[in-house]
Amino acid sequence: MPSPPSQPIWLLRLGDQLDPQAPELTTADPSRTAVWMAEARGEAEHVPSHRARIALFISAMRHLRDTLRDRGWTVQYWTLDDPDARAELADRLEADLRAGQPDELRVSQPGDHRVLTAVQRACEQTGVRCTVEDDPHFIDSVSDFQAWARGRKSLRLEHYYRALRKRTGILMTDGEPAGGQWNFDADNREAFGRHGPGPVPAPAAFPPDPTTRTVLTTVEQHFPDHPGALEAFDWPVTPHDAEQALDDFIEHRLPRFGRYQDAMWLGQPHLFHSRIAAALNLKLLDPRTVIARAEAAWQDGHAPLASVEGFIRQILGWREYVRGIYHARMPAYAEQNALAAHAELPGFYWSGETRMVCLKETVTQTLTYGYAHHIQRLMVTGLYALLLGVRPQAVHEWYLSVYVDAVEWVELPNTLGMSQFADGGLLASKPYAATGQYIARMSNYCAHCPYNPKVRTGDDACPFTTLYWDFLLRNETRLRPIPRMKMQLRNLERLQEEERTAIRMAAERLGASRGEGILR
Ligand code: FAD
Ligand code: SF4
């Protein structure tokens, strides 16, 4: 067993803290500071992680380890194969802290509350001082978000995003939003029409290098029963690759990103999306660089403002905002279930075996690549779970398992808040509830499906449409106080009792939750 580092300060780098240029590293003195890293199977098993997700994290970790060692750092690194590896990260850490007795363990704010608690406990048990610092990767700090949120009744993205635009000057001209508008939704979010997207430039691929190939074999050996394929693995695993992925997106897909942000098409898993979420979340890419490159593409006339604003809104807006919500509201946030949803997650979420084409396509693609774009996550897999009334914690576990970009700080608010309305409207001003006709409008899935999105009961009824009406029926009282639900509830009032009964019975056959509860 290697002896623990002799330096008095240990810098813990987690699997999603992999920027070799991070200020924590560039400002530290390697003669007094050692880096401590560990691959821990518990991190892949606390939810049944997609094998591509495990491989991506471990490969990127090993690349950082090698870069730092080349630079002369002492890196204490535990691999999965090490005979002294421990299943739990905190157990390995605690044993090393006890043996090495450094003066201090430093860590940037972990993106998972569970990990933070475990690391703090390991320090307490061994009497080592633990210093948790805000993660400088993010544009906003946890405390600045909390200052913004203090005293507000609702925490709407739009208000936060505008405040950040003003503070940073991003997409601002003389104190006003570029182009005179904060929001270009009216120009964005088109469907493709009957002829589809036309040629879509394939995103840059990063075939596995020797380090990644070794990791893929290790993952196959250690996690044979985990979901997800490894054959298509081509994710960027270093900052250099991640920059190339960004260049490729800015050059080839950003100009059409906004316009087709919400569109879906069979056989087109990426369309005009960037595919950079994992690189951002592992900190291989800096959000400031991403935003600056997108803004420059508009200034150079390469991409329209509507597209660039739509893209920057995701990174400067949503990404920073959900992180703020997560750190402000955890750990209670994870337990919420405002719609009292108790159904189990259908088995086809793990296999893709369903006749519903939209779900089959999204789940199969997810299992193949560890990727689905936002509208597939929100308005296909997320929508179905919402309408069925699946227990939000089961939905959360699925999303945390199956996407390569999944880290709890970003996944949980998107799932529990935006997608499942389990926080009772803290994050979204209304549930994202829709019939199959939304999917029919935004994709060609329904044209290839045995179900009819216009029909709510009967043999060819689209399950989304049946469940949408049942969702309104069973949640009517809870949804009444929400101003933006008025129109949908007015339509519900037109349903005759006979139709209501038929919907309820059809929804029960689909396994819908009949949970009782109050909107918090
Ligand atoms: P693009 O569509 O190209 O968007 C650009 C970037 O903006 C993304 O890379 C991402 O960094 C950021 N972004 C976009 N939307 C969001 C959002 N809603 N919240 C935060 N950042 C956003 N994103 C994750 O990074 N990890 C997750 O685990 C995750 N889980 C999600 C679960 C659900 C139920 C939903 C509805 C969304 C989730 N998202 C998550 C947000 C979003 O779907 C993904 O960031 C996006 O699909 C990743 O693909 P992309 O890189 O091609 O993104
Ligand atoms: Fe999905 Fe319904 Fe459309 Fe089939 S008809 S693809 S189930 S929305």
XYZ file of C-alpha atoms in Angstrom, residues 34-297:
264
model
C -0.619 17.123 -2.334
C -3.590 16.163 -4.474
C -5.778 13.278 -3.276
C -8.100 11.441 -5.682
C -9.914 8.090 -5.631
C -12.078 6.004 -7.907
C -14.732 4.513 -5.642
C -17.268 1.930 -6.757
C -19.809 3.344 -4.323
C -19.952 6.484 -6.497
C -21.014 4.317 -9.451
C -23.401 2.216 -7.381
C -25.370 4.560 -5.133
C -27.513 4.843 -8.240
C -26.958 2.227 -10.992
C -24.750 4.435 -13.135
C -24.687 4.128 -16.932
C -21.409 2.492 -17.894
C -20.456 5.378 -20.201
C -20.942 7.777 -17.289
C -18.596 5.731 -15.083
C -16.031 5.468 -17.882
C -16.159 9.190 -18.643
C -15.565 10.245 -15.047
C -12.755 7.737 -14.466
C -11.000 8.411 -17.748
C -11.099 12.175 -17.188
C -9.795 11.643 -13.618
C -6.873 9.556 -14.836
C -6.016 12.176 -17.454
C -5.920 14.874 -14.764
C -3.784 12.652 -12.516
C -1.237 12.191 -15.323
C -1.204 15.910 -16.205
C -0.589 16.888 -12.591
C 2.141 14.294 -12.076
C 3.848 15.550 -15.253
C 3.787 18.992 -13.683
C 5.523 17.709 -10.583
C 2.550 17.370 -8.236
C 2.298 14.599 -5.666
C -0.978 12.862 -6.492
C -2.282 10.147 -4.186
C -4.579 8.250 -6.555
C -6.611 5.090 -5.899
C -7.890 3.064 -8.841
C -10.822 0.656 -8.802
C -8.385 -2.229 -9.262
C -6.168 -1.333 -6.338
C -6.227 -4.167 -3.770
C -6.581 -1.557 -1.006
C -9.350 0.380 -2.748
C -12.479 0.873 -0.631
C -16.014 0.844 -1.958
C -16.801 4.196 -0.347
C -14.751 7.287 -1.156
C -15.021 8.553 2.412
C -13.724 5.257 3.877
C -10.577 5.409 1.752
C -10.146 9.092 2.584
C -10.622 8.511 6.296
C -8.034 5.707 6.353
C -5.493 7.904 4.530
C -6.180 10.952 6.700
C -5.684 8.827 9.798
C -2.389 7.474 8.476
C -1.088 10.738 6.964
C -2.448 13.250 9.526
C -2.195 16.363 7.300
C -2.959 19.738 8.903
C -5.788 20.431 6.494
C -7.971 18.896 3.813
C -9.220 21.386 1.220
C -12.112 20.734 -1.108
C -14.153 22.895 -3.461
C -17.880 22.742 -2.743
C -18.886 19.220 -3.892
C -21.757 19.041 -6.361
C -23.428 16.356 -4.281
C -24.568 17.042 -0.734
C -24.085 13.363 0.178
C -20.379 13.574 -0.724
C -19.877 16.819 1.217
C -21.355 15.243 4.344
C -19.230 12.094 3.975
C -15.999 14.086 3.480
C -16.720 16.302 6.481
C -17.409 13.219 8.576
C -14.085 11.634 7.508
C -12.294 14.793 8.678
C -14.168 14.891 11.973
C -13.348 11.240 12.655
C -9.636 11.859 12.105
C -9.334 15.333 13.620
C -8.184 16.885 10.326
C -9.342 20.438 9.589
C -11.692 20.483 6.584
C -11.918 23.631 4.486
C -14.777 23.794 1.975
C -14.349 26.580 -0.559
C -16.824 27.905 -3.105
C -16.097 26.412 -6.514
C -14.545 29.162 -8.678
C -15.655 27.338 -11.818
C -19.079 28.927 -11.456
C -19.842 32.510 -12.446
C -22.011 33.163 -9.398
C -21.105 32.150 -5.860
C -23.388 30.205 -3.550
C -23.533 33.195 -1.178
C -24.362 35.680 -3.957
C -27.200 33.437 -5.101
C -28.502 33.270 -1.559
C -28.311 37.061 -1.259
C -30.348 37.358 -4.477
C -32.891 34.773 -3.279
C -33.330 36.207 0.222
C -36.846 37.517 0.835
C -38.194 36.539 -2.596
C -41.474 34.626 -2.694
C -40.623 32.806 -5.904
C -37.222 32.224 -7.440
C -37.791 32.692 -11.155
C -35.008 32.004 -13.623
C -35.851 35.080 -15.702
C -35.225 37.522 -12.825
C -31.988 35.847 -11.817
C -30.710 35.630 -15.396
C -31.341 39.334 -16.019
C -29.579 40.235 -12.788
C -26.554 38.148 -13.839
C -26.523 39.665 -17.332
C -26.441 43.135 -15.784
C -23.759 42.193 -13.280
C -21.462 40.505 -15.819
C -22.192 42.697 -18.861
C -22.728 39.551 -20.956
C -24.878 40.323 -24.033
C -25.365 43.904 -22.800
C -24.951 47.090 -24.837
C -24.765 50.391 -22.935
C -26.592 48.875 -19.973
C -29.395 47.466 -22.154
C -29.858 43.877 -23.371
C -28.247 43.288 -26.768
C -30.820 43.654 -29.535
C -33.183 45.464 -27.138
C -34.722 42.223 -25.805
C -33.961 39.911 -22.896
C -35.694 36.976 -24.458
C -35.920 35.669 -28.035
C -38.250 32.729 -27.408
C -40.592 33.939 -30.140
C -37.813 33.412 -32.736
C -36.671 30.141 -31.223
C -38.268 26.765 -30.626
C -39.610 25.940 -34.066
C -40.455 22.449 -35.266
C -38.839 21.153 -38.465
C -41.925 20.641 -40.552
C -42.635 17.597 -42.673
C -39.249 17.455 -44.386
C -37.250 17.278 -41.198
C -33.980 18.946 -40.284
C -32.129 18.225 -43.534
C -28.420 17.417 -43.190
C -27.287 17.714 -39.575
C -23.521 18.078 -39.050
C -22.305 15.151 -36.928
C -20.747 16.363 -33.691
C -16.987 16.024 -33.243
C -16.126 12.553 -31.930
C -13.223 11.667 -29.644
C -12.297 8.011 -30.140
C -10.869 6.433 -26.978
C -7.124 6.933 -26.445
C -5.065 4.245 -24.612
C -6.060 5.595 -21.161
C -9.751 5.541 -22.057
C -9.470 2.095 -23.638
C -8.048 0.714 -20.402
C -10.855 2.384 -18.465
C -13.513 0.943 -20.784
C -12.174 -2.559 -20.118
C -12.095 -1.919 -16.362
C -15.670 -0.662 -16.407
C -16.814 -3.702 -18.378
C -15.188 -5.982 -15.812
C -16.401 -4.172 -12.706
C -19.926 -3.211 -13.764
C -21.242 -5.941 -16.109
C -24.834 -5.518 -14.924
C -25.042 -1.746 -15.082
C -27.213 -0.079 -17.716
C -25.852 1.475 -20.860
C -23.502 0.617 -23.689
C -19.814 1.479 -24.069
C -19.436 0.794 -27.799
C -20.349 4.342 -28.868
C -18.127 6.053 -26.272
C -16.602 9.138 -27.913
C -16.813 11.814 -25.212
C -14.120 14.439 -24.661
C -12.072 13.438 -21.587
C -9.476 16.244 -21.489
C -9.687 20.056 -21.579
C -8.079 19.965 -25.032
C -10.765 17.641 -26.438
C -13.487 19.636 -24.707
C -12.284 22.859 -26.399
C -12.453 21.066 -29.743
C -16.007 19.925 -29.008
C -16.906 23.528 -28.236
C -15.238 24.817 -31.436
C -17.122 22.236 -33.442
C -20.456 23.280 -31.944
C -19.852 27.016 -32.427
C -18.763 26.499 -36.014
C -21.392 24.012 -37.184
C -24.464 23.983 -34.932
C -24.794 27.179 -32.888
C -26.379 29.162 -35.762
C -29.394 26.819 -35.742
C -29.366 25.995 -32.017
C -32.033 28.453 -30.885
C -34.433 27.986 -33.733
C -34.569 24.204 -33.289
C -33.850 24.016 -29.577
C -37.132 22.212 -28.818
C -37.419 20.094 -31.965
C -36.995 16.307 -32.052
C -36.501 13.894 -34.938
C -36.206 10.115 -35.217
C -32.629 8.907 -35.610
C -31.182 12.347 -34.729
C -29.974 12.202 -31.138
C -28.022 15.468 -31.101
C -29.547 17.768 -33.728
C -28.141 21.275 -33.128
C -27.295 20.823 -29.452
C -23.797 21.354 -28.131
C -23.145 18.066 -26.298
C -20.857 19.934 -23.891
C -22.754 19.489 -20.604
C -20.519 16.656 -19.395
C -17.335 18.587 -20.259
C -18.699 21.604 -18.390
C -19.819 19.594 -15.367
C -16.510 17.754 -15.062
C -14.899 21.241 -15.302
C -12.979 20.401 -18.471
C -14.546 23.538 -19.953
C -14.961 26.934 -18.317
C -18.441 28.451 -18.699
C -16.879 31.919 -19.231
C -14.978 30.590 -22.267
C -18.116 28.964 -23.649
C -20.153 32.146 -23.254
C -17.405 34.369 -24.689
C -17.085 32.123 -27.758
C -20.851 32.177 -28.334
C -21.045 35.958 -27.884
C -18.135 36.430 -30.310
C -19.941 34.253 -32.877
